[in-house]
Amino acid sequence: MTASQARSALERGMTELGELAGRARQSGDMLRIACVQDKQDRAGAVMEVATGDMLVVQDPVVDAPTRAFAGEKLAEAAQQMNGLVGQARACQGKEEAASGQSSNDGTTPLTNMPQDPTGSGPPAQRGLPPIDPRPPVASPVL
């Protein structure tokens, strides 16, 4: 990925995150708004780092190895941005709705474990605590 491709990918990602944030605000769902806002904040941090790398790539005084390293960092920033955009889309719920899955599904055990101290059975069923064979120790402070 060239530096110009990475730059355009970063710009597209920020644009899409802005659109997703606008849609989340229109929906009024606070969880969705917070989720998308978190991804947008993280993308802003990625852009701050990438801006410095873009300047290094465009500087004619910089040597070739430094410019190549900055280009690699830009490509990585573009991949991170794509990941954040995907996560922000998942905040919207479109991917979960398409797959028929929900993120709030869970399983709960039907019975308590036999040695559960919070169980509803009498103490005889739970058993007595083990007896410590060591003798009591006196306090060092008298």
CSV table of N, CA, C and O in Angstrom, one decimal, residues 3-129:
chain,number,residue,atom,x,y,z
A,3,ALA,N,1.7,5.4,0.2
A,3,ALA,CA,1.4,6.4,1.2
A,3,ALA,C,0.1,7.1,0.8
A,3,ALA,O,-0.8,7.4,1.6
A,4,SER,N,-0.1,7.4,-0.5
A,4,SER,CA,-1.4,8.1,-0.9
A,4,SER,C,-2.6,7.2,-0.8
A,4,SER,O,-3.7,7.6,-0.4
A,5,GLN,N,-2.4,5.9,-1.0
A,5,GLN,CA,-3.5,4.9,-0.8
A,5,GLN,C,-3.9,4.9,0.7
A,5,GLN,O,-5.0,4.8,1.1
A,6,ALA,N,-2.8,4.8,1.6
A,6,ALA,CA,-3.1,4.8,3.0
A,6,ALA,C,-3.8,6.1,3.5
A,6,ALA,O,-4.7,6.0,4.3
A,7,ARG,N,-3.3,7.2,2.9
A,7,ARG,CA,-4.0,8.5,3.3
A,7,ARG,C,-5.4,8.5,2.9
A,7,ARG,O,-6.3,8.9,3.7
A,8,SER,N,-5.7,8.0,1.7
A,8,SER,CA,-7.1,8.0,1.3
A,8,SER,C,-8.0,7.0,2.1
A,8,SER,O,-9.1,7.3,2.4
A,9,ALA,N,-7.4,5.9,2.5
A,9,ALA,CA,-8.1,4.9,3.3
A,9,ALA,C,-8.4,5.5,4.7
A,9,ALA,O,-9.5,5.3,5.3
A,10,LEU,N,-7.4,6.3,5.2
A,10,LEU,CA,-7.6,6.9,6.5
A,10,LEU,C,-8.7,8.0,6.5
A,10,LEU,O,-9.6,8.1,7.3
A,11,GLU,N,-8.7,8.7,5.4
A,11,GLU,CA,-9.7,9.8,5.2
A,11,GLU,C,-11.1,9.2,5.0
A,11,GLU,O,-12.1,9.6,5.6
A,12,ARG,N,-11.2,8.1,4.2
A,12,ARG,CA,-12.5,7.4,4.1
A,12,ARG,C,-13.0,6.9,5.4
A,12,ARG,O,-14.2,6.9,5.7
A,13,GLY,N,-12.1,6.3,6.2
A,13,GLY,CA,-12.5,5.7,7.5
A,13,GLY,C,-13.0,6.8,8.4
A,13,GLY,O,-14.0,6.6,9.1
A,14,MET,N,-12.3,8.0,8.5
A,14,MET,CA,-12.8,9.0,9.3
A,14,MET,C,-14.2,9.5,8.9
A,14,MET,O,-15.0,9.9,9.7
A,15,THR,N,-14.4,9.6,7.6
A,15,THR,CA,-15.6,10.1,7.0
A,15,THR,C,-16.7,9.1,7.4
A,15,THR,O,-17.8,9.5,7.8
A,16,GLU,N,-16.5,7.8,7.2
A,16,GLU,CA,-17.5,6.9,7.5
A,16,GLU,C,-17.8,6.8,9.0
A,16,GLU,O,-19.0,6.7,9.4
A,17,LEU,N,-16.8,7.0,9.9
A,17,LEU,CA,-17.0,7.0,11.3
A,17,LEU,C,-17.9,8.2,11.7
A,17,LEU,O,-18.8,8.1,12.5
A,18,GLY,N,-17.7,9.4,11.0
A,18,GLY,CA,-18.5,10.5,11.2
A,18,GLY,C,-20.0,10.3,10.8
A,18,GLY,O,-20.9,10.7,11.6
A,19,GLU,N,-20.2,9.6,9.7
A,19,GLU,CA,-21.5,9.3,9.3
A,19,GLU,C,-22.2,8.3,10.3
A,19,GLU,O,-23.4,8.4,10.6
A,20,LEU,N,-21.4,7.3,10.7
A,20,LEU,CA,-22.0,6.3,11.7
A,20,LEU,C,-22.3,7.0,13.0
A,20,LEU,O,-23.3,6.7,13.6
A,21,ALA,N,-21.5,8.0,13.4
A,21,ALA,CA,-21.8,8.7,14.7
A,21,ALA,C,-23.0,9.5,14.5
A,21,ALA,O,-23.9,9.6,15.4
A,22,GLY,N,-23.2,10.1,13.3
A,22,GLY,CA,-24.5,10.9,13.1
A,22,GLY,C,-25.7,10.0,13.2
A,22,GLY,O,-26.7,10.4,13.8
A,23,ARG,N,-25.6,8.9,12.6
A,23,ARG,CA,-26.8,7.9,12.6
A,23,ARG,C,-27.1,7.5,14.0
A,23,ARG,O,-28.2,7.3,14.4
A,24,ALA,N,-26.0,7.2,14.8
A,24,ALA,CA,-26.2,6.8,16.2
A,24,ALA,C,-26.8,7.9,17.0
A,24,ALA,O,-27.7,7.6,17.8
A,25,ARG,N,-26.4,9.1,16.8
A,25,ARG,CA,-27.1,10.2,17.5
A,25,ARG,C,-28.5,10.3,17.1
A,25,ARG,O,-29.4,10.6,18.0
A,26,GLN,N,-28.9,10.1,15.9
A,26,GLN,CA,-30.3,10.2,15.4
A,26,GLN,C,-31.1,9.1,16.0
A,26,GLN,O,-32.3,9.3,16.3
A,27,SER,N,-30.5,8.0,16.3
A,27,SER,CA,-31.3,6.8,16.8
A,27,SER,C,-31.6,7.1,18.3
A,27,SER,O,-32.6,6.6,18.8
A,28,GLY,N,-30.8,7.9,19.0
A,28,GLY,CA,-31.1,8.1,20.4
A,28,GLY,C,-30.7,7.0,21.4
A,28,GLY,O,-30.8,7.2,22.6
A,29,ASP,N,-30.1,5.9,20.8
A,29,ASP,CA,-29.7,4.8,21.7
A,29,ASP,C,-28.3,5.2,22.3
A,29,ASP,O,-27.3,5.3,21.6
A,30,MET,N,-28.3,5.4,23.6
A,30,MET,CA,-27.1,5.8,24.3
A,30,MET,C,-25.9,4.8,24.2
A,30,MET,O,-24.8,5.2,24.1
A,31,LEU,N,-26.3,3.5,24.2
A,31,LEU,CA,-25.2,2.5,24.1
A,31,LEU,C,-24.6,2.6,22.7
A,31,LEU,O,-23.3,2.5,22.6
A,32,ARG,N,-25.4,2.7,21.7
A,32,ARG,CA,-24.9,2.8,20.3
A,32,ARG,C,-24.0,4.1,20.2
A,32,ARG,O,-22.9,4.0,19.6
A,33,ILE,N,-24.5,5.2,20.7
A,33,ILE,CA,-23.7,6.4,20.6
A,33,ILE,C,-22.4,6.3,21.3
A,33,ILE,O,-21.4,6.7,20.8
A,34,ALA,N,-22.4,5.7,22.5
A,34,ALA,CA,-21.1,5.6,23.3
A,34,ALA,C,-20.2,4.6,22.5
A,34,ALA,O,-19.0,4.9,22.5
A,35,CYS,N,-20.7,3.6,22.0
A,35,CYS,CA,-19.8,2.6,21.2
A,35,CYS,C,-19.2,3.3,20.0
A,35,CYS,O,-18.0,3.2,19.8
A,36,VAL,N,-20.0,4.0,19.2
A,36,VAL,CA,-19.4,4.6,18.0
A,36,VAL,C,-18.5,5.7,18.4
A,36,VAL,O,-17.4,5.9,17.8
A,37,GLN,N,-18.8,6.5,19.5
A,37,GLN,CA,-18.0,7.6,19.9
A,37,GLN,C,-16.6,7.1,20.4
A,37,GLN,O,-15.6,7.7,20.1
A,38,ASP,N,-16.6,5.9,21.0
A,38,ASP,CA,-15.4,5.3,21.5
A,38,ASP,C,-14.5,5.0,20.2
A,38,ASP,O,-13.3,5.2,20.2
A,39,LYS,N,-15.1,4.4,19.2
A,39,LYS,CA,-14.3,4.0,18.0
A,39,LYS,C,-13.8,5.3,17.3
A,39,LYS,O,-12.7,5.3,16.8
A,40,GLN,N,-14.6,6.3,17.3
A,40,GLN,CA,-14.3,7.6,16.7
A,40,GLN,C,-13.1,8.2,17.5
A,40,GLN,O,-12.2,8.8,16.8
A,41,ASP,N,-13.1,8.2,18.8
A,41,ASP,CA,-12.0,8.7,19.6
A,41,ASP,C,-10.7,7.9,19.3
A,41,ASP,O,-9.6,8.5,19.2
A,42,ARG,N,-10.8,6.6,19.3
A,42,ARG,CA,-9.6,5.8,19.0
A,42,ARG,C,-9.1,6.1,17.6
A,42,ARG,O,-7.9,6.1,17.4
A,43,ALA,N,-10.0,6.3,16.6
A,43,ALA,CA,-9.6,6.6,15.3
A,43,ALA,C,-8.9,8.0,15.2
A,43,ALA,O,-7.9,8.2,14.5
A,44,GLY,N,-9.3,8.9,16.1
A,44,GLY,CA,-8.7,10.2,16.2
A,44,GLY,C,-7.2,10.1,16.6
A,44,GLY,O,-6.3,10.8,16.1
A,45,ALA,N,-7.0,9.2,17.6
A,45,ALA,CA,-5.6,8.9,18.0
A,45,ALA,C,-4.8,8.3,16.9
A,45,ALA,O,-3.6,8.6,16.8
A,46,VAL,N,-5.4,7.4,16.1
A,46,VAL,CA,-4.6,6.8,15.0
A,46,VAL,C,-4.3,7.9,14.0
A,46,VAL,O,-3.2,7.9,13.5
A,47,MET,N,-5.2,8.8,13.8
A,47,MET,CA,-4.9,9.9,12.8
A,47,MET,C,-3.8,10.8,13.3
A,47,MET,O,-3.1,11.4,12.5
A,48,GLU,N,-3.8,11.1,14.6
A,48,GLU,CA,-2.7,11.9,15.1
A,48,GLU,C,-1.3,11.4,14.8
A,48,GLU,O,-0.4,12.1,14.4
A,49,VAL,N,-1.2,10.1,15.0
A,49,VAL,CA,0.1,9.4,14.7
A,49,VAL,C,0.4,9.4,13.2
A,49,VAL,O,1.5,9.7,12.8
A,50,ALA,N,-0.7,9.1,12.5
A,50,ALA,CA,-0.5,9.0,11.0
A,50,ALA,C,-0.2,10.4,10.4
A,50,ALA,O,0.5,10.4,9.4
A,51,THR,N,-0.7,11.4,11.0
A,51,THR,CA,-0.4,12.8,10.4
A,51,THR,C,1.1,13.0,10.4
A,51,THR,O,1.7,13.5,9.4
A,52,GLY,N,1.8,12.7,11.5
A,52,GLY,CA,3.3,12.8,11.5
A,52,GLY,C,4.0,12.0,10.5
A,52,GLY,O,4.9,12.4,9.9
A,53,ASP,N,3.5,10.8,10.3
A,53,ASP,CA,4.0,9.9,9.3
A,53,ASP,C,3.8,10.4,7.9
A,53,ASP,O,4.7,10.3,7.0
A,54,MET,N,2.7,11.0,7.6
A,54,MET,CA,2.4,11.6,6.3
A,54,MET,C,3.4,12.8,6.0
A,54,MET,O,3.8,12.9,4.9
A,55,LEU,N,3.7,13.6,7.1
A,55,LEU,CA,4.6,14.6,6.9
A,55,LEU,C,6.0,14.1,6.6
A,55,LEU,O,6.7,14.7,5.7
A,56,VAL,N,6.4,13.0,7.2
A,56,VAL,CA,7.7,12.4,6.9
A,56,VAL,C,7.8,11.9,5.5
A,56,VAL,O,8.8,12.1,4.8
A,57,VAL,N,6.7,11.3,5.0
A,57,VAL,CA,6.7,10.7,3.7
A,57,VAL,C,6.8,11.8,2.6
A,57,VAL,O,7.4,11.7,1.6
A,58,GLN,N,6.1,12.9,2.9
A,58,GLN,CA,6.1,14.0,1.9
A,58,GLN,C,7.4,14.9,2.0
A,58,GLN,O,7.6,15.7,1.1
A,59,ASP,N,8.2,14.8,3.0
A,59,ASP,CA,9.3,15.7,3.2
A,59,ASP,C,10.5,15.2,2.2
A,59,ASP,O,10.9,14.1,2.3
A,60,PRO,N,10.9,16.1,1.3
A,60,PRO,CA,12.0,15.7,0.4
A,60,PRO,C,13.4,15.5,1.0
A,60,PRO,O,14.2,14.9,0.4
A,61,VAL,N,13.5,16.0,2.2
A,61,VAL,CA,14.8,16.0,2.9
A,61,VAL,C,15.1,14.6,3.6
A,61,VAL,O,16.2,14.2,3.8
A,62,VAL,N,14.0,13.9,3.9
A,62,VAL,CA,14.1,12.7,4.6
A,62,VAL,C,14.7,11.6,3.7
A,62,VAL,O,14.5,11.5,2.5
A,63,ASP,N,15.6,10.8,4.4
A,63,ASP,CA,16.3,9.7,3.6
A,63,ASP,C,15.3,8.5,3.3
A,63,ASP,O,14.2,8.5,3.9
A,64,ALA,N,15.7,7.7,2.4
A,64,ALA,CA,14.8,6.6,1.9
A,64,ALA,C,14.3,5.6,3.0
A,64,ALA,O,13.2,5.3,3.0
A,65,PRO,N,15.2,5.1,3.8
A,65,PRO,CA,14.8,4.2,4.9
A,65,PRO,C,13.8,4.8,5.8
A,65,PRO,O,12.8,4.1,6.2
A,66,THR,N,13.9,6.0,6.2
A,66,THR,CA,13.0,6.7,7.1
A,66,THR,C,11.6,6.8,6.4
A,66,THR,O,10.6,6.6,7.0
A,67,ARG,N,11.7,7.2,5.2
A,67,ARG,CA,10.5,7.4,4.4
A,67,ARG,C,9.7,6.0,4.2
A,67,ARG,O,8.5,6.0,4.3
A,68,ALA,N,10.5,5.0,4.0
A,68,ALA,CA,9.9,3.7,3.8
A,68,ALA,C,9.2,3.2,5.1
A,68,ALA,O,8.1,2.6,5.1
A,69,PHE,N,9.9,3.4,6.3
A,69,PHE,CA,9.4,3.1,7.6
A,69,PHE,C,8.1,3.8,7.8
A,69,PHE,O,7.1,3.3,8.3
A,70,ALA,N,8.1,5.1,7.5
A,70,ALA,CA,6.9,5.9,7.7
A,70,ALA,C,5.7,5.4,6.8
A,70,ALA,O,4.6,5.4,7.2
A,71,GLY,N,6.1,5.0,5.6
A,71,GLY,CA,5.0,4.4,4.7
A,71,GLY,C,4.4,3.1,5.3
A,71,GLY,O,3.2,2.9,5.2
A,72,GLU,N,5.3,2.3,5.9
A,72,GLU,CA,4.8,1.1,6.6
A,72,GLU,C,3.9,1.4,7.7
A,72,GLU,O,2.9,0.7,7.9
A,73,LYS,N,4.3,2.4,8.5
A,73,LYS,CA,3.4,2.8,9.6
A,73,LYS,C,2.1,3.4,9.1
A,73,LYS,O,1.1,3.1,9.8
A,74,LEU,N,2.1,4.1,8.0
A,74,LEU,CA,0.9,4.6,7.4
A,74,LEU,C,0.0,3.4,7.0
A,74,LEU,O,-1.3,3.4,7.2
A,75,ALA,N,0.5,2.4,6.4
A,75,ALA,CA,-0.2,1.2,6.0
A,75,ALA,C,-0.9,0.5,7.2
A,75,ALA,O,-2.0,0.1,7.1
A,76,GLU,N,-0.1,0.4,8.3
A,76,GLU,CA,-0.6,-0.2,9.5
A,76,GLU,C,-1.7,0.7,10.1
A,76,GLU,O,-2.8,0.2,10.5
A,77,ALA,N,-1.6,2.0,10.0
A,77,ALA,CA,-2.6,2.9,10.5
A,77,ALA,C,-3.9,2.7,9.7
A,77,ALA,O,-5.0,2.8,10.2
A,78,ALA,N,-3.8,2.5,8.4
A,78,ALA,CA,-4.9,2.3,7.5
A,78,ALA,C,-5.6,1.0,7.9
A,78,ALA,O,-6.9,1.0,7.9
A,79,GLN,N,-4.9,0.0,8.2
A,79,GLN,CA,-5.5,-1.3,8.6
A,79,GLN,C,-6.2,-1.1,10.0
A,79,GLN,O,-7.3,-1.6,10.2
A,80,GLN,N,-5.6,-0.4,10.9
A,80,GLN,CA,-6.3,-0.1,12.2
A,80,GLN,C,-7.6,0.7,12.0
A,80,GLN,O,-8.6,0.4,12.6
A,81,MET,N,-7.5,1.6,11.1
A,81,MET,CA,-8.7,2.4,10.8
A,81,MET,C,-9.8,1.5,10.2
A,81,MET,O,-11.0,1.7,10.6
A,82,ASN,N,-9.5,0.6,9.3
A,82,ASN,CA,-10.5,-0.3,8.8
A,82,ASN,C,-11.1,-1.1,9.8
A,82,ASN,O,-12.3,-1.4,9.8
A,83,GLY,N,-10.3,-1.6,10.8
A,83,GLY,CA,-10.8,-2.4,11.9
A,83,GLY,C,-11.7,-1.6,12.8
A,83,GLY,O,-12.8,-2.1,13.2
A,84,LEU,N,-11.4,-0.3,13.0
A,84,LEU,CA,-12.2,0.5,13.9
A,84,LEU,C,-13.6,0.8,13.2
A,84,LEU,O,-14.6,0.8,13.8
A,85,VAL,N,-13.5,1.0,11.9
A,85,VAL,CA,-14.7,1.2,11.1
A,85,VAL,C,-15.6,0.0,11.2
A,85,VAL,O,-16.8,0.1,11.4
A,86,GLY,N,-15.0,-1.2,11.0
A,86,GLY,CA,-15.8,-2.4,11.2
A,86,GLY,C,-16.4,-2.6,12.5
A,86,GLY,O,-17.6,-3.0,12.7
A,87,GLN,N,-15.7,-2.2,13.6
A,87,GLN,CA,-16.2,-2.3,14.9
A,87,GLN,C,-17.4,-1.3,15.1
A,87,GLN,O,-18.4,-1.6,15.8
A,88,ALA,N,-17.2,-0.1,14.5
A,88,ALA,CA,-18.3,0.9,14.6
A,88,ALA,C,-19.5,0.4,13.9
A,88,ALA,O,-20.6,0.7,14.3
A,89,ARG,N,-19.3,-0.3,12.7
A,89,ARG,CA,-20.5,-0.8,12.0
A,89,ARG,C,-21.2,-1.9,12.9
A,89,ARG,O,-22.4,-2.0,12.9
A,90,ALA,N,-20.4,-2.7,13.6
A,90,ALA,CA,-21.0,-3.7,14.5
A,90,ALA,C,-21.8,-3.0,15.6
A,90,ALA,O,-22.7,-3.6,16.1
A,91,CYS,N,-21.4,-1.8,16.0
A,91,CYS,CA,-22.1,-1.1,17.1
A,91,CYS,C,-23.5,-0.8,16.6
A,91,CYS,O,-24.5,-0.7,17.3
A,92,GLN,N,-23.7,-0.6,15.3
A,92,GLN,CA,-25.0,-0.3,14.7
A,92,GLN,C,-25.9,-1.5,14.7
A,92,GLN,O,-27.1,-1.3,14.6
A,93,GLY,N,-25.3,-2.7,14.8
A,93,GLY,CA,-26.1,-3.9,14.9
A,93,GLY,C,-26.5,-4.5,13.6
A,93,GLY,O,-27.2,-5.5,13.5
A,94,LYS,N,-26.0,-4.0,12.5
A,94,LYS,CA,-26.4,-4.5,11.1
A,94,LYS,C,-25.8,-5.9,10.9
A,94,LYS,O,-26.5,-6.8,10.4
A,95,GLU,N,-24.6,-6.1,11.3
A,95,GLU,CA,-23.9,-7.4,11.1
A,95,GLU,C,-24.6,-8.5,12.0
A,95,GLU,O,-24.8,-9.6,11.5
A,96,GLU,N,-25.0,-8.1,13.2
A,96,GLU,CA,-25.6,-9.1,14.1
A,96,GLU,C,-27.0,-9.4,13.6
A,96,GLU,O,-27.5,-10.6,13.6
A,97,ALA,N,-27.7,-8.4,13.1
A,97,ALA,CA,-29.1,-8.7,12.6
A,97,ALA,C,-29.0,-9.6,11.3
A,97,ALA,O,-29.9,-10.4,11.1
A,98,ALA,N,-28.0,-9.4,10.5
A,98,ALA,CA,-27.9,-10.2,9.3
A,98,ALA,C,-27.6,-11.6,9.6
A,98,ALA,O,-28.1,-12.6,8.9
A,99,SER,N,-26.8,-11.9,10.7
A,99,SER,CA,-26.4,-13.2,11.0
A,99,SER,C,-27.5,-13.9,11.9
A,99,SER,O,-27.4,-15.1,12.1
A,100,GLY,N,-28.4,-13.2,12.5
A,100,GLY,CA,-29.4,-13.7,13.3
A,100,GLY,C,-28.9,-14.0,14.7
A,100,GLY,O,-29.6,-14.6,15.5
A,101,GLN,N,-27.8,-13.4,15.1
A,101,GLN,CA,-27.2,-13.6,16.4
A,101,GLN,C,-27.4,-12.3,17.2
A,101,GLN,O,-27.6,-11.3,16.6
A,102,SER,N,-27.4,-12.4,18.5
A,102,SER,CA,-27.5,-11.3,19.4
A,102,SER,C,-26.4,-11.3,20.4
A,102,SER,O,-26.0,-12.4,20.8
A,103,SER,N,-25.9,-10.1,20.7
A,103,SER,CA,-24.8,-10.1,21.7
A,103,SER,C,-25.2,-10.2,23.1
A,103,SER,O,-24.4,-10.3,24.0
A,104,ASN,N,-26.5,-10.2,23.4
A,104,ASN,CA,-27.0,-10.3,24.8
A,104,ASN,C,-27.5,-11.7,25.1
A,104,ASN,O,-28.2,-11.8,26.1
A,105,ASP,N,-27.2,-12.7,24.3
A,105,ASP,CA,-27.6,-14.0,24.7
A,105,ASP,C,-26.6,-14.6,25.7
A,105,ASP,O,-25.4,-14.4,25.6
A,106,GLY,N,-27.1,-15.4,26.6
A,106,GLY,CA,-26.3,-16.0,27.6
A,106,GLY,C,-26.9,-17.2,28.1
A,106,GLY,O,-28.1,-17.5,28.0
A,107,THR,N,-26.1,-18.0,28.8
A,107,THR,CA,-26.6,-19.3,29.4
A,107,THR,C,-26.3,-19.2,30.9
A,107,THR,O,-25.3,-18.6,31.4
A,108,THR,N,-27.3,-19.7,31.7
A,108,THR,CA,-27.2,-19.7,33.1
A,108,THR,C,-27.3,-21.1,33.6
A,108,THR,O,-28.2,-21.8,33.1
A,109,PRO,N,-26.5,-21.5,34.5
A,109,PRO,CA,-26.7,-22.9,35.1
A,109,PRO,C,-28.0,-23.0,35.8
A,109,PRO,O,-28.5,-22.1,36.4
A,110,LEU,N,-28.7,-24.2,35.6
A,110,LEU,CA,-30.0,-24.4,36.2
A,110,LEU,C,-30.0,-24.7,37.7
A,110,LEU,O,-30.9,-24.4,38.4
A,111,THR,N,-28.9,-25.3,38.2
A,111,THR,CA,-28.8,-25.6,39.6
A,111,THR,C,-27.6,-25.1,40.2
A,111,THR,O,-26.6,-24.8,39.5
A,112,ASN,N,-27.6,-24.9,41.5
A,112,ASN,CA,-26.4,-24.5,42.2
A,112,ASN,C,-25.5,-25.7,42.4
A,112,ASN,O,-25.9,-26.9,42.5
A,113,MET,N,-24.2,-25.5,42.6
A,113,MET,CA,-23.3,-26.5,42.9
A,113,MET,C,-23.5,-27.1,44.3
A,113,MET,O,-24.0,-26.3,45.1
A,114,PRO,N,-23.2,-28.3,44.5
A,114,PRO,CA,-23.5,-28.9,45.9
A,114,PRO,C,-22.8,-28.2,47.0
A,114,PRO,O,-23.4,-28.0,48.1
A,115,GLN,N,-21.6,-27.7,46.8
A,115,GLN,CA,-20.9,-27.0,47.9
A,115,GLN,C,-21.0,-25.5,47.9
A,115,GLN,O,-20.2,-24.8,48.4
A,116,ASP,N,-22.0,-25.0,47.2
A,116,ASP,CA,-22.3,-23.6,47.1
A,116,ASP,C,-22.7,-23.0,48.5
A,116,ASP,O,-23.8,-23.4,48.9
A,117,PRO,N,-21.9,-22.1,49.1
A,117,PRO,CA,-22.3,-21.6,50.4
A,117,PRO,C,-23.6,-20.7,50.3
A,117,PRO,O,-24.2,-20.4,51.3
A,118,THR,N,-23.9,-20.2,49.1
A,118,THR,CA,-25.1,-19.4,49.0
A,118,THR,C,-26.3,-20.2,48.6
A,118,THR,O,-27.4,-19.6,48.4
A,119,GLY,N,-26.2,-21.5,48.6
A,119,GLY,CA,-27.3,-22.3,48.2
A,119,GLY,C,-28.5,-22.2,49.2
A,119,GLY,O,-28.3,-21.8,50.4
A,120,SER,N,-29.6,-22.7,48.8
A,120,SER,CA,-30.8,-22.6,49.7
A,120,SER,C,-31.0,-23.8,50.6
A,120,SER,O,-31.9,-23.8,51.5
A,121,GLY,N,-30.1,-24.8,50.5
A,121,GLY,CA,-30.2,-26.0,51.4
A,121,GLY,C,-29.8,-25.7,52.8
A,121,GLY,O,-29.1,-24.8,53.1
A,122,PRO,N,-30.2,-26.6,53.7
A,122,PRO,CA,-29.7,-26.4,55.1
A,122,PRO,C,-28.2,-26.7,55.2
A,122,PRO,O,-27.6,-27.3,54.4
A,123,PRO,N,-27.6,-26.2,56.3
A,123,PRO,CA,-26.1,-26.4,56.5
A,123,PRO,C,-25.7,-27.9,56.5
A,123,PRO,O,-24.6,-28.2,56.1
A,124,ALA,N,-26.6,-28.8,56.9
A,124,ALA,CA,-26.2,-30.2,56.9
A,124,ALA,C,-25.9,-30.7,55.5
A,124,ALA,O,-25.0,-31.5,55.3
A,125,GLN,N,-26.6,-30.2,54.5
A,125,GLN,CA,-26.3,-30.6,53.2
A,125,GLN,C,-25.1,-30.0,52.6
A,125,GLN,O,-24.4,-30.6,51.8
A,126,ARG,N,-24.7,-28.8,53.1
A,126,ARG,CA,-23.5,-28.2,52.6
A,126,ARG,C,-22.3,-28.7,53.2
A,126,ARG,O,-21.2,-28.6,52.7
A,127,GLY,N,-22.4,-29.3,54.4
A,127,GLY,CA,-21.2,-29.8,55.1
A,127,GLY,C,-20.6,-28.8,56.0
A,127,GLY,O,-20.8,-27.6,55.9
A,128,LEU,N,-19.7,-29.2,56.9
A,128,LEU,CA,-19.1,-28.3,57.8
A,128,LEU,C,-17.7,-27.9,57.3
A,128,LEU,O,-17.1,-28.6,56.5
A,129,PRO,N,-17.2,-26.7,57.7
A,129,PRO,CA,-15.9,-26.3,57.2
A,129,PRO,C,-14.8,-27.2,57.8
A,129,PRO,O,-15.0,-27.8,58.9
